[in-house]
Amino acid sequence: MGRYLKIFVLACVAVMSAGFAAKAEEGTGEGERIYVKHCSGCHKLTDQTSKGPGFQGVMSRHTEAWIDKWLQNPKAVIESGDADAIKLKEKFRIIMPTLKVVADEKARREIINFLKENDKNRAQ
Ligand code: HEC
């Protein structure tokens, strides 16, 4: 009996850790981590303004391509004459810094997925 119990417990642990691994892969964990550490000082997840605009609804204000370009170098987007970027700058008075953490394409994808998830959760 003891042996079967041991096998049963091991099987449970295996199933549970497989579940956790799958969740970590598909989730927005990395994007959330980036947000908390590098964006939350200036952006709230609601529609409330902080140093920068609140993120709620941001994915419907811009295309994904625009956000991807913005994150790589906000100042360059403003200087390129982009009307949306210029309007934002006039409203918020400061220019968002170019952040090393999103220099990497994968990190940008993670944070954009996190923003999508935030919009979805808040639309309910
Ligand atoms: C030092 C403050 C600051 C930090 C840190 C910051 N931002 Fe910003 N962000 C701004 C400001 C200010 C604006 C408005 C445009 C401007 O004036 O540059 C902005 C605009 C944006 C916009 C467009 C928002 C809209 O509603 O149109 C996005 C998207 C964005 N930031 C994403 C991010 C992400 C993602 C991070 C973290 C990786 C981040 N920002 C970190 C200040 C910041």
mmCIF file with all atom_site columns, C-alpha atoms and ligand atoms in Angstrom:
data_model
loop_
_atom_site.group_PDB
_atom_site.id
_atom_site.type_symbol
_atom_site.label_atom_id
_atom_site.label_alt_id
_atom_site.label_comp_id
_atom_site.label_asym_id
_atom_site.label_entity_id
_atom_site.label_seq_id
_atom_site.pdbx_PDB_ins_code
_atom_site.Cartn_x
_atom_site.Cartn_y
_atom_site.Cartn_z
_atom_site.occupancy
_atom_site.B_iso_or_equiv
_atom_site.pdbx_formal_charge
_atom_site.auth_seq_id
_atom_site.auth_comp_id
_atom_site.auth_asym_id
_atom_site.auth_atom_id
_atom_site.pdbx_PDB_model_num
ATOM   1   C  CA  . MET A 1 1   ? 0.000   0.000  0.000   1.00 0.00 ? 1   MET A CA  1
ATOM   2   C  CA  . GLY A 1 2   ? 2.810   2.417  0.972   1.00 0.00 ? 2   GLY A CA  1
ATOM   3   C  CA  . ARG A 1 3   ? 4.393   1.956  -2.433  1.00 0.00 ? 3   ARG A CA  1
ATOM   4   C  CA  . TYR A 1 4   ? 1.189   2.771  -4.312  1.00 0.00 ? 4   TYR A CA  1
ATOM   5   C  CA  . LEU A 1 5   ? 0.687   5.850  -2.202  1.00 0.00 ? 5   LEU A CA  1
ATOM   6   C  CA  . LYS A 1 6   ? 4.198   7.016  -3.041  1.00 0.00 ? 6   LYS A CA  1
ATOM   7   C  CA  . ILE A 1 7   ? 3.602   6.476  -6.751  1.00 0.00 ? 7   ILE A CA  1
ATOM   8   C  CA  . PHE A 1 8   ? 0.317   8.337  -6.513  1.00 0.00 ? 8   PHE A CA  1
ATOM   9   C  CA  . VAL A 1 9   ? 1.937   11.316 -4.772  1.00 0.00 ? 9   VAL A CA  1
ATOM   10  C  CA  . LEU A 1 10  ? 4.748   11.420 -7.334  1.00 0.00 ? 10  LEU A CA  1
ATOM   11  C  CA  . ALA A 1 11  ? 2.233   11.355 -10.168 1.00 0.00 ? 11  ALA A CA  1
ATOM   12  C  CA  . CYS A 1 12  ? 0.326   14.254 -8.612  1.00 0.00 ? 12  CYS A CA  1
ATOM   13  C  CA  . VAL A 1 13  ? 3.492   16.314 -8.242  1.00 0.00 ? 13  VAL A CA  1
ATOM   14  C  CA  . ALA A 1 14  ? 4.428   15.623 -11.873 1.00 0.00 ? 14  ALA A CA  1
ATOM   15  C  CA  . VAL A 1 15  ? 1.011   16.709 -13.162 1.00 0.00 ? 15  VAL A CA  1
ATOM   16  C  CA  . MET A 1 16  ? 1.046   19.835 -11.026 1.00 0.00 ? 16  MET A CA  1
ATOM   17  C  CA  . SER A 1 17  ? 4.492   20.984 -12.072 1.00 0.00 ? 17  SER A CA  1
ATOM   18  C  CA  . ALA A 1 18  ? 3.672   20.402 -15.735 1.00 0.00 ? 18  ALA A CA  1
ATOM   19  C  CA  . GLY A 1 19  ? 0.652   22.628 -15.225 1.00 0.00 ? 19  GLY A CA  1
ATOM   20  C  CA  . PHE A 1 20  ? 2.680   25.398 -13.639 1.00 0.00 ? 20  PHE A CA  1
ATOM   21  C  CA  . ALA A 1 21  ? 5.286   25.258 -16.396 1.00 0.00 ? 21  ALA A CA  1
ATOM   22  C  CA  . ALA A 1 22  ? 2.622   25.593 -19.095 1.00 0.00 ? 22  ALA A CA  1
ATOM   23  C  CA  . LYS A 1 23  ? 1.064   28.556 -17.314 1.00 0.00 ? 23  LYS A CA  1
ATOM   24  C  CA  . ALA A 1 24  ? 4.380   30.369 -16.953 1.00 0.00 ? 24  ALA A CA  1
ATOM   25  C  CA  . GLU A 1 25  ? 5.042   29.992 -20.669 1.00 0.00 ? 25  GLU A CA  1
ATOM   26  C  CA  . GLU A 1 26  ? 1.749   31.296 -21.973 1.00 0.00 ? 26  GLU A CA  1
ATOM   27  C  CA  . GLY A 1 27  ? 1.131   33.891 -19.275 1.00 0.00 ? 27  GLY A CA  1
ATOM   28  C  CA  . THR A 1 28  ? 1.916   37.595 -19.175 1.00 0.00 ? 28  THR A CA  1
ATOM   29  C  CA  . GLY A 1 29  ? 4.300   37.117 -16.232 1.00 0.00 ? 29  GLY A CA  1
ATOM   30  C  CA  . GLU A 1 30  ? 7.372   38.614 -17.882 1.00 0.00 ? 30  GLU A CA  1
ATOM   31  C  CA  . GLY A 1 31  ? 5.400   41.552 -19.271 1.00 0.00 ? 31  GLY A CA  1
ATOM   32  C  CA  . GLU A 1 32  ? 3.941   42.203 -15.846 1.00 0.00 ? 32  GLU A CA  1
ATOM   33  C  CA  . ARG A 1 33  ? 7.387   42.091 -14.285 1.00 0.00 ? 33  ARG A CA  1
ATOM   34  C  CA  . ILE A 1 34  ? 8.653   44.657 -16.818 1.00 0.00 ? 34  ILE A CA  1
ATOM   35  C  CA  . TYR A 1 35  ? 5.626   46.861 -16.174 1.00 0.00 ? 35  TYR A CA  1
ATOM   36  C  CA  . VAL A 1 36  ? 6.032   46.849 -12.390 1.00 0.00 ? 36  VAL A CA  1
ATOM   37  C  CA  . LYS A 1 37  ? 9.745   47.503 -12.484 1.00 0.00 ? 37  LYS A CA  1
ATOM   38  C  CA  . HIS A 1 38  ? 10.090  49.892 -15.428 1.00 0.00 ? 38  HIS A CA  1
ATOM   39  C  CA  . CYS A 1 39  ? 6.763   51.492 -16.339 1.00 0.00 ? 39  CYS A CA  1
ATOM   40  C  CA  . SER A 1 40  ? 4.585   51.721 -13.227 1.00 0.00 ? 40  SER A CA  1
ATOM   41  C  CA  . GLY A 1 41  ? 6.425   54.803 -11.954 1.00 0.00 ? 41  GLY A CA  1
ATOM   42  C  CA  . CYS A 1 42  ? 4.848   56.783 -14.816 1.00 0.00 ? 42  CYS A CA  1
ATOM   43  C  CA  . HIS A 1 43  ? 1.873   54.703 -16.027 1.00 0.00 ? 43  HIS A CA  1
ATOM   44  C  CA  . LYS A 1 44  ? -1.091  53.345 -14.112 1.00 0.00 ? 44  LYS A CA  1
ATOM   45  C  CA  . LEU A 1 45  ? -3.046  50.390 -15.460 1.00 0.00 ? 45  LEU A CA  1
ATOM   46  C  CA  . THR A 1 46  ? -6.333  52.297 -15.181 1.00 0.00 ? 46  THR A CA  1
ATOM   47  C  CA  . ASP A 1 47  ? -7.352  55.374 -17.183 1.00 0.00 ? 47  ASP A CA  1
ATOM   48  C  CA  . GLN A 1 48  ? -5.865  57.603 -14.503 1.00 0.00 ? 48  GLN A CA  1
ATOM   49  C  CA  . THR A 1 49  ? -3.082  59.907 -15.591 1.00 0.00 ? 49  THR A CA  1
ATOM   50  C  CA  . SER A 1 50  ? 0.249   59.807 -13.777 1.00 0.00 ? 50  SER A CA  1
ATOM   51  C  CA  . LYS A 1 51  ? 3.469   61.235 -15.255 1.00 0.00 ? 51  LYS A CA  1
ATOM   52  C  CA  . GLY A 1 52  ? 2.249   59.577 -18.433 1.00 0.00 ? 52  GLY A CA  1
ATOM   53  C  CA  . PRO A 1 53  ? -1.188  58.380 -19.605 1.00 0.00 ? 53  PRO A CA  1
ATOM   54  C  CA  . GLY A 1 54  ? -2.965  55.481 -17.870 1.00 0.00 ? 54  GLY A CA  1
ATOM   55  C  CA  . PHE A 1 55  ? -2.652  52.292 -19.898 1.00 0.00 ? 55  PHE A CA  1
ATOM   56  C  CA  . GLN A 1 56  ? -6.335  51.399 -19.962 1.00 0.00 ? 56  GLN A CA  1
ATOM   57  C  CA  . GLY A 1 57  ? -7.481  51.294 -23.604 1.00 0.00 ? 57  GLY A CA  1
ATOM   58  C  CA  . VAL A 1 58  ? -3.984  51.984 -24.945 1.00 0.00 ? 58  VAL A CA  1
ATOM   59  C  CA  . MET A 1 59  ? -4.180  49.143 -27.483 1.00 0.00 ? 59  MET A CA  1
ATOM   60  C  CA  . SER A 1 60  ? -7.164  50.819 -29.129 1.00 0.00 ? 60  SER A CA  1
ATOM   61  C  CA  . ARG A 1 61  ? -5.439  54.211 -29.208 1.00 0.00 ? 61  ARG A CA  1
ATOM   62  C  CA  . HIS A 1 62  ? -2.456  52.911 -31.192 1.00 0.00 ? 62  HIS A CA  1
ATOM   63  C  CA  . THR A 1 63  ? -1.535  50.040 -33.475 1.00 0.00 ? 63  THR A CA  1
ATOM   64  C  CA  . GLU A 1 64  ? 0.820   47.415 -32.179 1.00 0.00 ? 64  GLU A CA  1
ATOM   65  C  CA  . ALA A 1 65  ? 3.418   48.591 -34.711 1.00 0.00 ? 65  ALA A CA  1
ATOM   66  C  CA  . TRP A 1 66  ? 3.184   52.150 -33.370 1.00 0.00 ? 66  TRP A CA  1
ATOM   67  C  CA  . ILE A 1 67  ? 3.736   51.015 -29.785 1.00 0.00 ? 67  ILE A CA  1
ATOM   68  C  CA  . ASP A 1 68  ? 6.618   48.820 -30.867 1.00 0.00 ? 68  ASP A CA  1
ATOM   69  C  CA  . LYS A 1 69  ? 8.292   51.778 -32.559 1.00 0.00 ? 69  LYS A CA  1
ATOM   70  C  CA  . TRP A 1 70  ? 7.470   54.126 -29.676 1.00 0.00 ? 70  TRP A CA  1
ATOM   71  C  CA  . LEU A 1 71  ? 9.091   51.839 -27.124 1.00 0.00 ? 71  LEU A CA  1
ATOM   72  C  CA  . GLN A 1 72  ? 12.311  51.678 -29.129 1.00 0.00 ? 72  GLN A CA  1
ATOM   73  C  CA  . ASN A 1 73  ? 12.750  55.450 -29.032 1.00 0.00 ? 73  ASN A CA  1
ATOM   74  C  CA  . PRO A 1 74  ? 9.943   57.809 -27.995 1.00 0.00 ? 74  PRO A CA  1
ATOM   75  C  CA  . LYS A 1 75  ? 11.923  60.941 -28.826 1.00 0.00 ? 75  LYS A CA  1
ATOM   76  C  CA  . ALA A 1 76  ? 12.595  59.752 -32.367 1.00 0.00 ? 76  ALA A CA  1
ATOM   77  C  CA  . VAL A 1 77  ? 8.870   59.111 -32.948 1.00 0.00 ? 77  VAL A CA  1
ATOM   78  C  CA  . ILE A 1 78  ? 8.048   62.639 -31.747 1.00 0.00 ? 78  ILE A CA  1
ATOM   79  C  CA  . GLU A 1 79  ? 10.789  64.131 -33.899 1.00 0.00 ? 79  GLU A CA  1
ATOM   80  C  CA  . SER A 1 80  ? 9.613   62.185 -36.941 1.00 0.00 ? 80  SER A CA  1
ATOM   81  C  CA  . GLY A 1 81  ? 6.515   64.414 -36.850 1.00 0.00 ? 81  GLY A CA  1
ATOM   82  C  CA  . ASP A 1 82  ? 4.081   61.680 -35.774 1.00 0.00 ? 82  ASP A CA  1
ATOM   83  C  CA  . ALA A 1 83  ? 0.870   63.566 -34.903 1.00 0.00 ? 83  ALA A CA  1
ATOM   84  C  CA  . ASP A 1 84  ? -0.208  61.230 -32.059 1.00 0.00 ? 84  ASP A CA  1
ATOM   85  C  CA  . ALA A 1 85  ? 3.197   61.405 -30.413 1.00 0.00 ? 85  ALA A CA  1
ATOM   86  C  CA  . ILE A 1 86  ? 3.351   65.189 -30.680 1.00 0.00 ? 86  ILE A CA  1
ATOM   87  C  CA  . LYS A 1 87  ? -0.098  65.522 -29.107 1.00 0.00 ? 87  LYS A CA  1
ATOM   88  C  CA  . LEU A 1 88  ? 0.967   63.292 -26.214 1.00 0.00 ? 88  LEU A CA  1
ATOM   89  C  CA  . LYS A 1 89  ? 4.136   65.241 -25.656 1.00 0.00 ? 89  LYS A CA  1
ATOM   90  C  CA  . GLU A 1 90  ? 2.268   68.541 -25.608 1.00 0.00 ? 90  GLU A CA  1
ATOM   91  C  CA  . LYS A 1 91  ? -0.126  67.183 -23.023 1.00 0.00 ? 91  LYS A CA  1
ATOM   92  C  CA  . PHE A 1 92  ? 2.377   65.520 -20.696 1.00 0.00 ? 92  PHE A CA  1
ATOM   93  C  CA  . ARG A 1 93  ? 5.226   68.012 -21.065 1.00 0.00 ? 93  ARG A CA  1
ATOM   94  C  CA  . ILE A 1 94  ? 7.959   65.411 -20.532 1.00 0.00 ? 94  ILE A CA  1
ATOM   95  C  CA  . ILE A 1 95  ? 9.296   62.999 -23.121 1.00 0.00 ? 95  ILE A CA  1
ATOM   96  C  CA  . MET A 1 96  ? 9.210   59.371 -22.180 1.00 0.00 ? 96  MET A CA  1
ATOM   97  C  CA  . PRO A 1 97  ? 12.800  58.077 -21.923 1.00 0.00 ? 97  PRO A CA  1
ATOM   98  C  CA  . THR A 1 98  ? 14.173  55.366 -24.183 1.00 0.00 ? 98  THR A CA  1
ATOM   99  C  CA  . LEU A 1 99  ? 14.292  52.350 -21.879 1.00 0.00 ? 99  LEU A CA  1
ATOM   100 C  CA  . LYS A 1 100 ? 16.961  49.682 -22.286 1.00 0.00 ? 100 LYS A CA  1
ATOM   101 C  CA  . VAL A 1 101 ? 14.642  47.001 -20.945 1.00 0.00 ? 101 VAL A CA  1
ATOM   102 C  CA  . VAL A 1 102 ? 12.518  47.183 -24.105 1.00 0.00 ? 102 VAL A CA  1
ATOM   103 C  CA  . ALA A 1 103 ? 15.424  47.494 -26.553 1.00 0.00 ? 103 ALA A CA  1
ATOM   104 C  CA  . ASP A 1 104 ? 14.974  43.770 -27.034 1.00 0.00 ? 104 ASP A CA  1
ATOM   105 C  CA  . GLU A 1 105 ? 12.198  42.698 -29.403 1.00 0.00 ? 105 GLU A CA  1
ATOM   106 C  CA  . LYS A 1 106 ? 11.116  39.835 -27.174 1.00 0.00 ? 106 LYS A CA  1
ATOM   107 C  CA  . ALA A 1 107 ? 10.703  42.160 -24.196 1.00 0.00 ? 107 ALA A CA  1
ATOM   108 C  CA  . ARG A 1 108 ? 8.567   44.496 -26.329 1.00 0.00 ? 108 ARG A CA  1
ATOM   109 C  CA  . ARG A 1 109 ? 6.348   41.588 -27.305 1.00 0.00 ? 109 ARG A CA  1
ATOM   110 C  CA  . GLU A 1 110 ? 5.993   40.630 -23.636 1.00 0.00 ? 110 GLU A CA  1
ATOM   111 C  CA  . ILE A 1 111 ? 4.997   44.105 -22.515 1.00 0.00 ? 111 ILE A CA  1
ATOM   112 C  CA  . ILE A 1 112 ? 2.591   44.549 -25.463 1.00 0.00 ? 112 ILE A CA  1
ATOM   113 C  CA  . ASN A 1 113 ? 0.925   41.240 -24.561 1.00 0.00 ? 113 ASN A CA  1
ATOM   114 C  CA  . PHE A 1 114 ? 0.625   42.464 -21.013 1.00 0.00 ? 114 PHE A CA  1
ATOM   115 C  CA  . LEU A 1 115 ? -1.030  45.707 -22.213 1.00 0.00 ? 115 LEU A CA  1
ATOM   116 C  CA  . LYS A 1 116 ? -3.482  43.686 -24.321 1.00 0.00 ? 116 LYS A CA  1
ATOM   117 C  CA  . GLU A 1 117 ? -4.319  41.520 -21.347 1.00 0.00 ? 117 GLU A CA  1
ATOM   118 C  CA  . ASN A 1 118 ? -4.836  44.614 -19.181 1.00 0.00 ? 118 ASN A CA  1
ATOM   119 C  CA  . ASP A 1 119 ? -7.253  46.108 -21.735 1.00 0.00 ? 119 ASP A CA  1
ATOM   120 C  CA  . LYS A 1 120 ? -9.166  42.847 -21.949 1.00 0.00 ? 120 LYS A CA  1
ATOM   121 C  CA  . ASN A 1 121 ? -9.478  42.550 -18.170 1.00 0.00 ? 121 ASN A CA  1
ATOM   122 C  CA  . ARG A 1 122 ? -10.656 46.128 -17.795 1.00 0.00 ? 122 ARG A CA  1
ATOM   123 C  CA  . ALA A 1 123 ? -13.197 45.970 -20.603 1.00 0.00 ? 123 ALA A CA  1
ATOM   124 C  CA  . GLN A 1 124 ? -15.265 43.423 -18.653 1.00 0.00 ? 124 GLN A CA  1
HETATM 125 C  C1  . HEC B 2 .   ? 9.698   58.648 -16.818 1.00 0.00 ? 1   HEC B C1  1
HETATM 126 C  C2  . HEC B 2 .   ? 8.302   58.332 -17.086 1.00 0.00 ? 1   HEC B C2  1
HETATM 127 C  C3  . HEC B 2 .   ? 7.966   57.184 -18.012 1.00 0.00 ? 1   HEC B C3  1
HETATM 128 C  C4  . HEC B 2 .   ? 8.366   55.858 -17.939 1.00 0.00 ? 1   HEC B C4  1
HETATM 129 C  C5  . HEC B 2 .   ? 9.314   55.203 -16.945 1.00 0.00 ? 1   HEC B C5  1
HETATM 130 C  C6  . HEC B 2 .   ? 7.629   55.172 -18.999 1.00 0.00 ? 1   HEC B C6  1
HETATM 131 N  N1  . HEC B 2 .   ? 6.850   56.040 -19.692 1.00 0.00 ? 1   HEC B N1  1
HETATM 132 FE FE1 . HEC B 2 .   ? 5.613   55.607 -21.249 1.00 0.00 ? 1   HEC B FE1 1
HETATM 133 N  N2  . HEC B 2 .   ? 5.099   57.567 -21.438 1.00 0.00 ? 1   HEC B N2  1
HETATM 134 C  C7  . HEC B 2 .   ? 5.544   58.583 -20.606 1.00 0.00 ? 1   HEC B C7  1
HETATM 135 C  C8  . HEC B 2 .   ? 4.979   59.851 -21.054 1.00 0.00 ? 1   HEC B C8  1
HETATM 136 C  C9  . HEC B 2 .   ? 5.218   61.215 -20.409 1.00 0.00 ? 1   HEC B C9  1
HETATM 137 C  C10 . HEC B 2 .   ? 4.168   59.555 -22.170 1.00 0.00 ? 1   HEC B C10 1
HETATM 138 C  C11 . HEC B 2 .   ? 3.358   60.548 -23.028 1.00 0.00 ? 1   HEC B C11 1
HETATM 139 C  C12 . HEC B 2 .   ? 4.169   60.940 -24.249 1.00 0.00 ? 1   HEC B C12 1
HETATM 140 C  C13 . HEC B 2 .   ? 5.345   61.827 -23.903 1.00 0.00 ? 1   HEC B C13 1
HETATM 141 O  O1  . HEC B 2 .   ? 5.155   62.933 -23.423 1.00 0.00 ? 1   HEC B O1  1
HETATM 142 O  O2  . HEC B 2 .   ? 6.493   61.363 -24.110 1.00 0.00 ? 1   HEC B O2  1
HETATM 143 C  C14 . HEC B 2 .   ? 4.260   58.105 -22.380 1.00 0.00 ? 1   HEC B C14 1
HETATM 144 C  C15 . HEC B 2 .   ? 3.566   57.411 -23.361 1.00 0.00 ? 1   HEC B C15 1
HETATM 145 C  C16 . HEC B 2 .   ? 3.529   56.048 -23.487 1.00 0.00 ? 1   HEC B C16 1
HETATM 146 C  C17 . HEC B 2 .   ? 2.681   55.320 -24.400 1.00 0.00 ? 1   HEC B C17 1
HETATM 147 C  C18 . HEC B 2 .   ? 1.565   55.893 -25.251 1.00 0.00 ? 1   HEC B C18 1
HETATM 148 C  C19 . HEC B 2 .   ? 0.370   55.968 -24.307 1.00 0.00 ? 1   HEC B C19 1
HETATM 149 C  C20 . HEC B 2 .   ? -0.945  56.475 -24.810 1.00 0.00 ? 1   HEC B C20 1
HETATM 150 O  O3  . HEC B 2 .   ? -1.901  56.385 -24.048 1.00 0.00 ? 1   HEC B O3  1
HETATM 151 O  O4  . HEC B 2 .   ? -1.047  56.968 -25.925 1.00 0.00 ? 1   HEC B O4  1
HETATM 152 C  C21 . HEC B 2 .   ? 2.971   53.981 -24.229 1.00 0.00 ? 1   HEC B C21 1
HETATM 153 C  C22 . HEC B 2 .   ? 2.349   52.811 -24.947 1.00 0.00 ? 1   HEC B C22 1
HETATM 154 C  C23 . HEC B 2 .   ? 4.015   53.906 -23.226 1.00 0.00 ? 1   HEC B C23 1
HETATM 155 N  N3  . HEC B 2 .   ? 4.334   55.164 -22.794 1.00 0.00 ? 1   HEC B N3  1
HETATM 156 C  C24 . HEC B 2 .   ? 4.565   52.714 -22.797 1.00 0.00 ? 1   HEC B C24 1
HETATM 157 C  C25 . HEC B 2 .   ? 5.506   52.621 -21.764 1.00 0.00 ? 1   HEC B C25 1
HETATM 158 C  C26 . HEC B 2 .   ? 6.057   51.364 -21.311 1.00 0.00 ? 1   HEC B C26 1
HETATM 159 C  C27 . HEC B 2 .   ? 5.667   49.995 -21.838 1.00 0.00 ? 1   HEC B C27 1
HETATM 160 C  C28 . HEC B 2 .   ? 6.948   51.649 -20.315 1.00 0.00 ? 1   HEC B C28 1
HETATM 161 C  C29 . HEC B 2 .   ? 7.826   50.700 -19.544 1.00 0.00 ? 1   HEC B C29 1
HETATM 162 C  C30 . HEC B 2 .   ? 8.649   49.788 -20.307 1.00 0.00 ? 1   HEC B C30 1
HETATM 163 C  C31 . HEC B 2 .   ? 6.942   53.106 -20.155 1.00 0.00 ? 1   HEC B C31 1
HETATM 164 N  N4  . HEC B 2 .   ? 6.048   53.651 -21.039 1.00 0.00 ? 1   HEC B N4  1
HETATM 165 C  C32 . HEC B 2 .   ? 7.725   53.800 -19.235 1.00 0.00 ? 1   HEC B C32 1
HETATM 166 C  C33 . HEC B 2 .   ? 6.385   58.460 -19.530 1.00 0.00 ? 1   HEC B C33 1
HETATM 167 C  C34 . HEC B 2 .   ? 7.013   57.282 -19.124 1.00 0.00 ? 1   HEC B C34 1
#
